[in-house]
Short mmCIF file of C-alpha atoms in Angstrom, two decimals:
data_model
loop_
_atom_site.label_atom_id
_atom_site.label_comp_id
_atom_site.label_asym_id
_atom_site.label_seq_id
_atom_site.Cartn_x
_atom_site.Cartn_y
_atom_site.Cartn_z
CA MET R 1 -4.42 17.28 29.29
CA GLU R 2 -4.36 13.92 27.30
CA PRO R 3 -7.42 14.68 24.96
CA ALA R 4 -5.25 18.17 24.21
CA ILE R 5 -1.88 15.69 23.40
CA LEU R 6 -3.94 13.76 20.86
CA VAL R 7 -5.35 16.81 19.13
CA ILE R 8 -2.47 18.87 19.05
CA THR R 9 -0.76 15.60 17.25
CA LEU R 10 -3.64 14.91 15.07
CA ALA R 11 -3.38 18.77 13.60
CA CYS R 12 0.69 19.24 13.65
CA GLY R 13 0.68 15.52 11.57
CA LEU R 14 -2.51 16.75 9.25
CA LEU R 15 -0.56 20.69 8.58
CA VAL R 16 2.83 18.79 7.80
CA SER R 17 1.06 16.37 5.72
CA ARG R 18 -0.56 19.20 3.44
CA ILE R 19 2.78 20.66 2.52
CA ASN R 20 4.22 17.13 1.53
CA LEU R 21 6.15 16.17 4.30
CA PRO R 22 6.23 13.17 6.62
CA PRO R 23 4.10 13.37 9.46
CA LEU R 24 6.42 12.65 11.72
CA ILE R 25 7.91 15.90 11.41
CA GLY R 26 4.58 17.32 13.04
CA TYR R 27 4.80 15.01 15.80
CA LEU R 28 8.27 16.60 16.66
CA ALA R 29 6.45 19.50 16.24
CA ALA R 30 3.80 18.79 18.75
CA GLY R 31 6.38 17.63 21.08
CA PHE R 32 7.47 21.24 21.22
CA VAL R 33 4.23 22.67 21.61
CA LEU R 34 3.00 20.51 24.55
CA TYR R 35 6.55 21.34 26.15
CA ILE R 36 5.58 24.75 25.89
CA MET R 37 2.36 24.34 26.94
CA GLY R 38 4.07 22.71 30.27
CA ILE R 39 3.35 18.92 29.52
CA GLN R 40 6.95 17.42 29.80
CA SER R 41 8.23 13.78 29.03
CA ASP R 42 8.75 12.58 32.78
CA SER R 43 5.27 13.43 33.66
CA LEU R 44 3.87 10.75 30.89
CA PRO R 45 5.22 7.36 31.61
CA LEU R 46 2.19 5.91 29.63
CA LEU R 47 3.94 7.67 26.63
CA ASN R 48 7.29 6.76 27.13
CA ALA R 49 6.41 3.35 27.31
CA LEU R 50 4.84 3.73 24.35
CA ALA R 51 7.56 5.16 22.88
CA SER R 52 9.89 2.40 23.49
CA LEU R 53 7.43 -0.06 22.72
CA GLY R 54 7.42 1.53 19.36
CA VAL R 55 10.95 1.24 18.50
CA THR R 56 10.90 -2.41 19.70
CA LEU R 57 8.25 -2.98 17.37
CA LEU R 58 9.84 -1.57 14.54
CA LEU R 59 13.06 -3.18 15.09
CA PHE R 60 10.99 -6.78 15.61
CA ALA R 61 9.16 -5.93 12.07
CA ILE R 62 12.75 -4.96 10.41
CA GLY R 63 13.52 -8.61 11.48
CA LEU R 64 10.78 -10.25 9.87
CA LYS R 65 11.72 -8.96 7.04
CA LEU R 66 15.41 -9.59 7.05
CA ASP R 67 18.02 -11.75 4.94
CA ILE R 68 20.27 -12.46 7.61
CA ARG R 69 22.73 -13.71 4.80
CA SER R 70 22.45 -9.39 4.15
CA LEU R 71 24.38 -8.39 7.10
CA PHE R 72 27.37 -10.51 5.85
CA LYS R 73 27.54 -8.56 2.20
CA ALA R 74 30.62 -6.58 2.27
CA GLU R 75 28.83 -2.96 1.40
CA VAL R 76 26.94 -3.62 4.58
CA TRP R 77 29.27 -4.42 7.49
CA ALA R 78 32.49 -3.23 6.13
CA GLY R 79 30.42 -0.36 4.58
CA SER R 80 29.08 0.70 7.94
CA GLY R 81 32.24 -0.01 10.00
CA LEU R 82 34.41 2.36 8.01
CA HIS R 83 31.63 4.54 7.51
CA LEU R 84 31.66 5.22 11.34
CA LEU R 85 35.41 4.88 11.71
CA LEU R 86 36.10 7.95 9.00
CA SER R 87 33.05 9.79 10.67
CA ILE R 88 34.59 9.80 13.97
CA LEU R 89 38.01 10.91 12.26
CA LEU R 90 36.29 13.81 10.46
CA PHE R 91 33.98 14.60 12.70
CA VAL R 92 35.85 15.62 15.78
CA PRO R 93 38.23 17.74 14.48
CA LEU R 94 35.23 20.03 13.11
CA LEU R 95 33.65 19.84 16.01
CA LYS R 96 37.25 21.32 17.76
CA ILE R 97 36.88 24.32 15.24
CA LEU R 98 33.76 25.00 16.11
CA GLY R 99 35.09 25.53 19.83
CA VAL R 100 38.06 27.40 18.96
CA ILE R 101 35.63 29.77 17.26
CA GLY R 102 34.08 30.68 20.27
CA LEU R 103 30.89 28.01 20.73
CA SER R 104 30.90 28.01 24.50
CA GLN R 105 28.71 24.42 24.48
CA ILE R 106 32.00 23.03 23.08
CA THR R 107 34.65 24.69 24.60
CA SER R 108 34.89 23.00 27.36
CA LEU R 109 34.97 19.67 25.93
CA GLY R 110 37.86 17.13 25.73
CA VAL R 111 38.68 14.88 22.94
CA GLU R 112 36.99 12.05 24.43
CA GLN R 113 33.67 13.88 24.90
CA LEU R 114 34.19 15.18 21.44
CA THR R 115 34.81 11.54 19.96
CA LEU R 116 31.76 10.28 22.05
CA LEU R 117 29.30 13.13 20.10
CA ALA R 118 31.11 12.05 16.62
CA PHE R 119 29.84 8.24 17.89
CA ALA R 120 26.44 9.79 18.86
CA LEU R 121 26.09 12.05 15.48
CA SER R 122 27.53 9.06 12.87
CA PHE R 123 24.52 6.87 13.66
CA SER R 124 21.17 7.45 11.12
CA SER R 125 17.75 7.16 12.04
CA THR R 126 16.33 3.56 11.61
CA VAL R 127 12.63 4.96 12.08
CA PHE R 128 13.12 7.76 9.90
CA ALA R 129 14.95 5.66 7.00
CA VAL R 130 12.43 2.53 7.46
CA LYS R 131 8.78 5.01 7.09
CA VAL R 132 10.27 6.64 4.23
CA LEU R 133 10.98 3.21 2.33
CA GLU R 134 7.86 1.75 3.46
CA ASP R 135 5.90 4.85 1.92
CA LYS R 136 7.58 4.75 -1.10
CA GLY R 137 7.29 0.63 -1.10
CA ASP R 138 11.16 0.36 -1.54
CA MET R 139 11.70 -1.47 1.44
CA GLN R 140 13.14 -4.90 -0.97
CA THR R 141 14.93 -2.68 -3.95
CA LEU R 142 18.51 -3.25 -3.71
CA TYR R 143 19.17 0.52 -2.17
CA GLY R 144 16.76 -0.57 0.71
CA ARG R 145 18.24 -3.49 1.60
CA VAL R 146 22.12 -2.17 1.63
CA ALA R 147 20.53 1.07 3.88
CA ILE R 148 18.42 -0.91 6.50
CA GLY R 149 21.77 -3.43 6.52
CA ILE R 150 23.94 -0.44 7.48
CA LEU R 151 21.28 0.85 10.17
CA ILE R 152 20.91 -2.51 11.69
CA MET R 153 24.76 -2.83 11.73
CA GLN R 154 24.73 0.76 13.28
CA ASP R 155 21.93 -0.40 15.47
CA ILE R 156 24.30 -3.34 16.60
CA PHE R 157 27.43 -0.91 17.27
CA ALA R 158 25.10 1.07 19.27
CA VAL R 159 23.69 -1.77 21.75
CA LEU R 160 27.35 -3.09 22.01
CA PHE R 161 27.79 0.64 23.25
CA LEU R 162 25.01 0.67 25.41
CA THR R 163 25.84 -2.77 27.05
CA ILE R 164 29.60 -1.50 27.80
CA SER R 165 28.33 1.70 28.92
CA LYS R 166 26.35 -0.57 31.78
CA GLY R 167 29.99 -1.01 33.55
CA ASN R 168 29.06 -4.95 33.77
CA PHE R 169 28.70 -7.76 31.38
CA PRO R 170 25.75 -9.66 30.12
CA SER R 171 24.82 -12.56 32.32
CA PRO R 172 26.50 -16.02 31.94
CA TRP R 173 23.01 -17.05 30.95
CA ALA R 174 23.18 -15.19 27.81
CA LEU R 175 24.93 -17.63 26.12
CA ALA R 176 21.57 -19.89 26.32
CA LEU R 177 20.20 -17.69 23.63
CA LEU R 178 22.36 -19.38 21.39
CA LEU R 179 20.10 -22.39 21.82
CA LEU R 180 16.88 -20.29 20.45
CA PRO R 181 17.46 -21.66 16.97
CA LEU R 182 16.90 -25.40 18.49
CA VAL R 183 13.36 -24.26 19.32
CA LYS R 184 12.79 -22.79 16.13
CA PRO R 185 10.40 -25.66 15.06
CA LEU R 186 8.60 -25.44 18.40
CA ILE R 187 7.55 -21.89 17.46
CA TYR R 188 7.15 -22.26 13.63
CA ARG R 189 4.51 -25.51 14.72
CA ALA R 190 2.60 -22.44 17.22
CA PHE R 191 3.16 -19.33 14.19
CA ASP R 192 1.53 -22.15 11.64
CA ARG R 193 -1.52 -22.17 14.32
CA VAL R 194 -2.73 -19.27 15.73
CA GLY R 195 -4.46 -18.59 12.26
CA HIS R 196 -4.98 -15.22 10.89
CA GLY R 197 -6.76 -13.20 13.33
CA GLU R 198 -6.37 -11.41 16.70
CA LEU R 199 -4.05 -14.47 17.41
CA LEU R 200 -1.86 -13.86 15.44
CA VAL R 201 -1.43 -10.37 16.77
CA LEU R 202 -0.96 -11.37 20.14
CA PHE R 203 1.43 -14.38 18.90
CA GLY R 204 3.49 -11.62 17.45
CA LEU R 205 3.21 -9.16 20.41
CA VAL R 206 4.52 -12.02 22.65
CA MET R 207 7.24 -12.69 20.09
CA ALA R 208 8.37 -9.23 20.14
CA LEU R 209 7.52 -8.57 23.72
CA VAL R 210 8.46 -11.17 25.98
CA VAL R 211 10.39 -14.04 23.95
CA GLY R 212 12.67 -11.17 22.09
CA ALA R 213 12.92 -7.52 24.55
CA TRP R 214 12.12 -9.31 28.12
CA LEU R 215 13.93 -12.38 27.43
CA PHE R 216 17.25 -10.63 26.31
CA GLU R 217 16.70 -7.87 28.96
CA SER R 218 16.44 -10.35 31.60
CA VAL R 219 20.38 -11.53 30.73
CA GLY R 220 21.69 -8.08 30.67
CA LEU R 221 21.10 -7.76 26.71
CA LYS R 222 19.68 -4.82 25.50
CA PRO R 223 15.64 -5.53 24.81
CA ASP R 224 15.78 -4.23 21.01
CA LEU R 225 18.25 -6.09 19.95
CA GLY R 226 15.80 -9.11 21.46
CA ALA R 227 13.03 -7.92 19.31
CA LEU R 228 15.10 -7.94 16.09
CA VAL R 229 16.74 -11.37 16.49
CA ILE R 230 13.49 -12.92 17.15
CA GLY R 231 12.05 -10.97 14.12
CA ILE R 232 15.13 -12.49 12.17
CA LEU R 233 14.12 -15.93 13.81
CA LEU R 234 10.88 -15.86 12.30
CA ALA R 235 11.50 -13.88 8.98
CA GLY R 236 11.91 -17.56 7.18
CA HIS R 237 8.14 -18.47 8.25
CA ALA R 238 5.56 -18.39 5.22
CA LYS R 239 3.29 -15.96 7.12
CA ALA R 240 6.03 -13.37 8.37
CA SER R 241 4.71 -11.01 5.72
CA GLU R 242 1.44 -11.20 6.89
CA LEU R 243 2.40 -10.84 10.40
CA ALA R 244 4.36 -7.77 9.97
CA LYS R 245 0.80 -6.18 8.06
CA SER R 246 -0.78 -7.07 10.85
CA LEU R 247 1.32 -5.31 13.73
CA PHE R 248 1.82 -2.32 11.02
CA TYR R 249 -0.72 0.06 12.76
CA PHE R 250 0.20 -1.04 16.43
CA LYS R 251 4.02 0.03 15.48
CA GLU R 252 2.92 2.99 13.78
CA LEU R 253 0.77 4.43 16.36
CA PHE R 254 3.68 3.66 19.10
CA LEU R 255 6.26 5.64 16.91
CA VAL R 256 3.99 8.28 16.84
CA ALA R 257 4.95 8.86 20.71
CA PHE R 258 8.41 8.15 20.33
CA PHE R 259 8.42 11.28 18.02
CA LEU R 260 6.81 13.13 20.82
CA THR R 261 8.85 12.27 23.55
CA ILE R 262 11.66 13.91 21.79
CA GLY R 263 9.61 17.03 21.47
CA LEU R 264 8.83 16.90 25.16
CA ASN R 265 12.86 16.76 26.25
CA GLY R 266 12.84 20.75 26.39
CA LEU R 267 13.14 23.55 24.37
CA PRO R 268 16.54 24.85 23.06
CA SER R 269 17.91 27.92 23.43
CA ALA R 270 18.97 30.32 20.96
CA SER R 271 22.58 29.34 20.96
CA ASP R 272 21.63 25.98 21.08
CA ILE R 273 19.69 26.05 18.13
CA LEU R 274 22.49 27.96 16.20
CA LEU R 275 25.03 24.99 17.04
CA ALA R 276 21.94 22.19 15.78
CA LEU R 277 21.73 24.29 12.73
CA LEU R 278 25.86 23.99 12.49
CA LEU R 279 26.06 20.40 13.38
CA ALA R 280 23.02 19.68 10.27
CA LEU R 281 26.14 20.75 7.91
CA LEU R 282 27.37 17.81 8.80
CA ILE R 283 25.07 15.87 6.86
CA PRO R 284 25.66 16.82 3.58
CA LEU R 285 29.20 15.08 4.72
CA LYS R 286 27.97 12.10 5.99
CA ILE R 287 26.17 11.61 2.52
CA LEU R 288 29.15 11.85 0.52
CA LEU R 289 30.78 9.38 2.43
CA PHE R 290 28.14 6.91 2.44
CA ILE R 291 28.16 8.01 -1.85
CA TRP R 292 32.31 7.13 -1.91
CA LEU R 293 32.33 3.93 0.58
CA LEU R 294 29.25 2.24 -1.48
CA THR R 295 30.57 3.08 -5.04
CA ARG R 296 33.99 1.56 -3.72
CA PHE R 297 31.83 -1.93 -3.35
CA LYS R 298 31.02 -1.70 -7.02
CA LEU R 299 27.38 -0.26 -6.26
CA ARG R 300 25.94 2.11 -8.79
CA SER R 301 26.34 5.70 -8.56
CA ARG R 302 22.48 5.72 -8.46
CA THR R 303 22.14 2.98 -5.97
CA ALA R 304 24.57 4.39 -3.69
CA MET R 305 23.57 8.03 -3.71
CA LEU R 306 19.76 6.39 -2.89
CA SER R 307 20.98 4.44 0.34
CA ALA R 308 22.84 7.46 1.04
CA PHE R 309 19.92 9.90 1.11
CA ASN R 310 18.09 7.54 2.83
CA LEU R 311 20.62 7.28 5.68
CA GLY R 312 21.69 11.04 5.65
CA ASN R 313 20.16 12.14 9.18
CA PHE R 314 21.06 11.82 12.36
CA SER R 315 19.27 9.19 14.48
CA GLU R 316 17.20 8.12 17.76
CA PHE R 317 20.30 5.96 19.09
CA GLY R 318 22.65 8.56 19.09
CA LEU R 319 19.84 10.27 21.08
CA ILE R 320 19.63 7.27 23.35
CA VAL R 321 23.65 7.41 23.14
CA ALA R 322 23.81 10.98 24.21
CA ALA R 323 21.07 10.65 27.16
CA VAL R 324 23.33 7.41 28.47
CA ALA R 325 26.48 9.52 28.38
CA ALA R 326 24.29 12.33 30.12
CA ALA R 327 23.53 10.13 32.84
CA LYS R 328 26.82 8.66 33.25
CA GLY R 329 28.30 12.25 33.41
CA TRP R 330 30.31 11.60 30.41
CA LEU R 331 28.56 14.16 28.72
CA PRO R 332 26.85 17.40 29.80
CA ALA R 333 23.03 17.14 30.16
CA HIS R 334 22.02 19.86 28.00
CA TRP R 335 23.52 18.07 25.11
CA LEU R 336 20.85 15.71 25.20
CA VAL R 337 18.63 19.30 23.94
CA ILE R 338 20.83 19.82 21.14
CA ILE R 339 21.16 16.72 19.64
CA ALA R 340 17.07 16.57 19.61
CA VAL R 341 17.08 19.52 18.15
CA ALA R 342 19.73 18.66 15.51
CA LEU R 343 17.56 15.58 14.97
CA SER R 344 14.56 17.58 14.00
CA ILE R 345 16.29 19.64 11.46
CA SER R 346 17.72 16.31 9.89
CA PHE R 347 14.50 15.18 9.52
CA LEU R 348 13.24 18.30 7.97
CA LEU R 349 16.07 18.51 5.79
CA ALA R 350 16.01 14.56 4.94
CA ALA R 351 12.38 14.35 3.73
CA PRO R 352 12.62 16.79 0.69
CA LEU R 353 16.24 15.38 0.06
CA ASN R 354 14.80 11.99 -0.51
CA ALA R 355 12.18 13.11 -2.45
CA LEU R 356 14.03 14.92 -5.03
CA VAL R 357 16.93 12.49 -4.95
CA GLY R 358 15.99 11.68 -8.44
CA LYS R 359 16.21 15.06 -9.31
CA VAL R 360 19.37 15.53 -8.21
CA TYR R 361 21.19 12.40 -9.69
CA GLN R 362 20.05 13.03 -13.00
CA ARG R 363 21.73 17.13 -12.47
CA PHE R 364 25.30 15.41 -11.33
CA GLN R 365 24.81 11.75 -13.09
CA LYS R 366 27.98 12.28 -15.04
CA LYS R 367 30.04 13.39 -12.18
CA LEU R 368 28.72 10.13 -10.25
CA VAL R 369 29.05 7.84 -12.89
CA ARG R 370 32.71 8.78 -12.73
CA LEU R 371 33.12 7.24 -9.00
CA GLU R 372 31.64 3.95 -10.10
CA ARG R 373 34.17 0.60 -10.02
CA LYS R 374 34.07 -2.01 -12.67
CA PRO R 375 32.81 -4.94 -12.78
CA LEU R 376 29.98 -3.45 -11.13
CA HIS R 377 28.08 -5.37 -7.96
CA PRO R 378 25.95 -8.85 -9.28
CA GLU R 379 23.11 -7.38 -8.41
CA ASP R 380 23.47 -3.66 -9.63
CA ARG R 381 24.19 -4.76 -13.20
CA PRO R 382 22.20 -5.08 -16.22
CA ILE R 383 19.46 -7.62 -16.82
CA PRO R 384 19.64 -9.00 -20.23
CA ILE R 385 16.20 -10.03 -20.95
CA GLY R 386 16.89 -11.49 -24.59
CA ASN R 387 14.14 -10.82 -27.47
CA PRO R 388 10.74 -11.83 -25.63
CA ARG R 389 7.56 -12.29 -27.31
CA PHE R 390 5.84 -12.36 -23.93
CA LEU R 391 6.76 -10.63 -20.51
CA ILE R 392 5.26 -11.83 -17.17
CA LEU R 393 6.05 -9.89 -14.29
CA GLY R 394 5.41 -11.52 -11.21
CA MET R 395 5.88 -15.46 -11.14
CA GLY R 396 3.44 -16.31 -8.36
CA ARG R 397 1.03 -18.90 -8.82
CA ILE R 398 -1.34 -16.62 -11.19
CA GLY R 399 1.89 -15.87 -13.36
CA SER R 400 3.38 -19.19 -13.36
CA GLY R 401 0.11 -20.47 -14.52
CA ALA R 402 0.24 -17.68 -17.19
CA TYR R 403 3.72 -18.75 -18.24
CA ASP R 404 2.66 -22.50 -18.69
CA GLU R 405 -0.59 -21.46 -20.72
CA LEU R 406 1.11 -19.20 -23.18
CA LYS R 407 3.76 -21.31 -24.04
CA ASN R 408 1.15 -23.95 -24.61
CA ARG R 409 -0.69 -22.08 -26.99
CA PHE R 410 1.52 -19.48 -28.60
CA GLY R 411 4.94 -20.98 -28.32
CA GLY R 412 7.25 -18.02 -28.86
CA GLU R 413 9.87 -16.59 -25.99
CA ILE R 414 8.11 -16.36 -22.87
CA LEU R 415 10.04 -14.15 -19.83
CA GLY R 416 8.97 -14.36 -16.34
CA ILE R 417 10.45 -11.66 -13.78
CA GLU R 418 10.47 -12.75 -10.00
CA HIS R 419 12.02 -10.41 -6.95
CA LYS R 420 12.56 -13.89 -4.82
CA GLN R 421 15.57 -15.83 -5.34
CA GLU R 422 14.06 -18.77 -4.13
CA LEU R 423 11.22 -18.68 -6.76
CA VAL R 424 13.66 -17.81 -9.31
CA ASP R 425 15.42 -20.90 -8.83
CA PHE R 426 12.36 -23.24 -8.36
CA HIS R 427 10.89 -21.76 -12.12
CA ARG R 428 14.30 -22.70 -13.73
CA GLN R 429 14.60 -26.29 -12.28
CA HIS R 430 11.37 -26.82 -14.11
CA GLY R 431 12.20 -24.96 -17.15
CA ARG R 432 10.94 -22.00 -17.04
CA ASN R 433 13.00 -18.81 -18.33
CA VAL R 434 12.61 -16.40 -15.55
CA VAL R 435 15.31 -13.69 -14.26
CA LYS R 436 15.42 -12.19 -11.16
CA GLY R 437 14.26 -8.85 -10.72
CA ASP R 438 11.67 -6.04 -8.88
CA ALA R 439 9.34 -4.60 -11.06
CA ALA R 440 8.11 -2.12 -8.01
CA ASP R 441 11.65 -0.86 -8.03
CA THR R 442 12.66 1.52 -10.34
CA ASP R 443 16.59 0.62 -10.17
CA PHE R 444 14.62 -2.73 -11.93
CA TRP R 445 13.95 -0.29 -15.00
CA GLU R 446 16.64 1.56 -14.74
CA LYS R 447 18.85 -1.70 -15.42
CA LEU R 448 16.56 -3.51 -17.31
CA ASP R 449 17.84 -3.93 -21.18
CA ARG R 450 15.28 -3.53 -24.30
CA ALA R 451 12.93 -6.12 -26.39
CA PRO R 452 11.97 -4.35 -29.57
CA ASN R 453 9.70 -7.52 -30.01
CA LEU R 454 7.76 -7.89 -27.15
CA GLU R 455 4.36 -7.81 -27.67
CA LEU R 456 2.08 -8.17 -24.36
CA VAL R 457 3.16 -7.54 -20.81
CA LEU R 458 1.48 -9.74 -18.37
CA LEU R 459 1.12 -7.90 -14.72
CA ALA R 460 0.86 -10.52 -11.95
CA MET R 461 2.29 -8.92 -8.87
CA PRO R 462 -0.34 -9.59 -5.97
CA TYR R 463 -0.57 -5.67 -5.33
CA HIS R 464 -2.30 -3.08 -6.95
CA ALA R 465 0.20 -0.42 -6.12
CA GLY R 466 3.08 -2.26 -7.87
CA ASN R 467 0.77 -2.69 -11.19
CA LEU R 468 0.41 0.97 -11.31
CA PHE R 469 4.04 1.62 -10.73
CA ALA R 470 5.06 -0.77 -13.49
CA VAL R 471 2.47 0.43 -16.26
CA GLN R 472 4.17 4.05 -15.33
CA GLN R 473 7.38 2.80 -15.99
CA LEU R 474 6.72 0.95 -19.41
CA LYS R 475 5.12 4.32 -20.86
CA LYS R 476 7.72 6.20 -19.44
CA LEU R 477 10.35 3.52 -21.59
CA ASP R 478 7.88 4.55 -24.56
CA TYR R 479 6.54 0.74 -24.82
CA GLN R 480 3.74 0.60 -27.33
CA GLY R 481 2.61 -3.25 -26.69
CA LYS R 482 -0.33 -4.51 -25.26
CA ILE R 483 -0.62 -4.67 -21.25
CA SER R 484 -2.78 -6.95 -19.16
CA ALA R 485 -3.03 -6.93 -15.20
CA ILE R 486 -4.49 -8.84 -12.32
CA ILE R 487 -6.88 -7.25 -9.90
CA GLN R 488 -8.26 -8.14 -6.54
CA TYR R 489 -11.07 -4.81 -6.15
CA GLY R 490 -13.40 -3.84 -9.01
CA GLU R 491 -12.47 -0.45 -8.16
CA ASP R 492 -8.76 -1.12 -9.43
CA ALA R 493 -9.51 -1.68 -12.93
CA GLN R 494 -9.91 2.07 -13.63
CA SER R 495 -7.21 3.09 -12.39
CA LEU R 496 -5.30 0.61 -14.36
CA LYS R 497 -7.63 1.73 -17.93
CA GLU R 498 -6.52 5.30 -17.46
CA LEU R 499 -3.00 4.43 -17.68
CA GLY R 500 -3.58 2.62 -20.75
CA VAL R 501 -3.61 -0.88 -19.41
CA HIS R 502 -5.85 -2.68 -22.60
CA SER R 503 -7.31 -5.95 -19.91
CA VAL R 504 -7.96 -6.32 -16.30
CA TYR R 505 -8.39 -9.66 -14.78
CA ASN R 506 -10.97 -9.92 -12.05
CA LEU R 507 -9.38 -12.46 -9.77
CA TYR R 508 -12.34 -13.07 -7.57
CA GLU R 509 -14.67 -12.98 -10.21
CA ALA R 510 -12.94 -15.21 -12.55
CA ALA R 511 -12.41 -17.47 -9.82
CA GLY R 512 -16.26 -18.10 -9.61
CA ALA R 513 -16.62 -18.43 -13.49
CA GLY R 514 -13.56 -20.98 -13.27
CA PHE R 515 -15.35 -22.61 -10.47
CA VAL R 516 -18.30 -23.30 -12.36
CA ASP R 517 -16.72 -24.36 -15.71
CA HIS R 518 -14.40 -26.77 -13.59
CA VAL R 519 -17.92 -28.26 -12.03
CA ALA R 520 -19.46 -28.28 -15.33
CA THR R 521 -16.91 -30.45 -16.61
CA GLU R 522 -15.91 -32.54 -13.94
CA LEU R 523 -19.60 -33.08 -12.86
CA LEU R 524 -22.65 -32.02 -15.12
CA PRO R 525 -21.51 -34.34 -17.98
CA LEU R 526 -21.77 -37.34 -15.67
CA ALA R 527 -25.39 -36.51 -14.30
CA SER R 528 -26.35 -35.96 -18.20
CA SER R 529 -25.05 -39.01 -18.72
CA ALA R 530 -27.12 -40.67 -16.00
CA ASP R 531 -30.44 -38.93 -16.91
CA ASP R 532 -30.13 -39.71 -20.58
CA VAL R 533 -30.09 -43.82 -19.29
CA PRO R 534 -33.83 -44.94 -19.81
CA ALA R 535 -35.19 -46.46 -17.07
CA ALA R 536 -35.29 -50.41 -16.54
#
């Protein structure tokens, strides 16, 4: 049956992709199809192991990209905590009403069980949210960082519950994990020496699955928490982003197994589906509650709405909480199937909602703006850029070199845009006019002040998709000046020129020409001079 599992999963993923929905919805559907064919989760231990690895690598990848300081921001720790509390206070009475009107699955539940259900339903899906953010390229946007921070706080709440549910405390040796930062220099030294090939991948797997998951589990802590912590520990290394990319397809493939296992839990009855549909009605309440809370923390209504829609679903961790509760006898076992169906329905709703969030915001913008509180969050205020003549998007080595050359040749006001705060600080210390902003983020363009005398925009970002996006946004702003962009591959030039880019600069071709110029300048004149000396 193993070939059938692969074929059906691929077919369902392709069919769903054809209607512009995330393939993960197809993987959920494939799980139900396979269950109808007589395949059950218990008969596939390898699939369950891969699913567990997928969640572990997901949290490890999140840690690699996470700035731990973001968890200490009020909108993250307080926003997640208040949302959890208010969700429970709101959901318990609503669930009780469903029991009163005659839904047999709820009628027999006590307040403690309803509270446990509300707790499970309050979580949002880390797997779904990260997948959507990665597909949209919005992981580093303000709304993306807020959403990820809240998800991690929710994951921590879930891990605390799972730890407490064991009925015992972690081993005293768990305190030794506080010493991990002391071995950080040794880990970084190994990180430096693994190179860029298969050793880098093996290093990442060892860090995630051994140093992270196994080590934490051995002292009585949740293995997924260990992967997250080790990812955060490695996040400051220069090769952290490269490691995340090298593990990307492992993580994606293993997460396919995770979504399959949800569908393989069993088929729901008609009444279970009806109840799951009613539970899905709680999702708009979750979204509205997130929007209200995040605007209380002075985020723009647009930022709050984008984060809220990203969090507007049920969670795989809620399913795990329900599974533990069912195993302990705290909830009837059939609730696991109901929550699995509700989770699937929430994904079906969340996918198109996230695609349409921009249009929804435009329709309700006037009402949503009234929720905003002044002064706005420091990271969510309009970006003042003055009145530059030249604008450089991306202040890495190429962008900073272009900045200096423009200054030497033309003078005038030049502005650089860079999304990494440490680079912004570095450039400012060296006298360059640089402001923080991410040109691959729609928020940046929404907050950007206009510059009427702008003549030239240089796109010096390392990713072709980011440069394409920036050109599209410039056109929406009716920018009439010149645009130039860097490319790494010849085939990228055509798509940029079709959008109106006036010149492209191929880094590899230019590097070869520059190398010859350097050699000619440094060596050939000397050689010529030597040749010109007459023989004695």
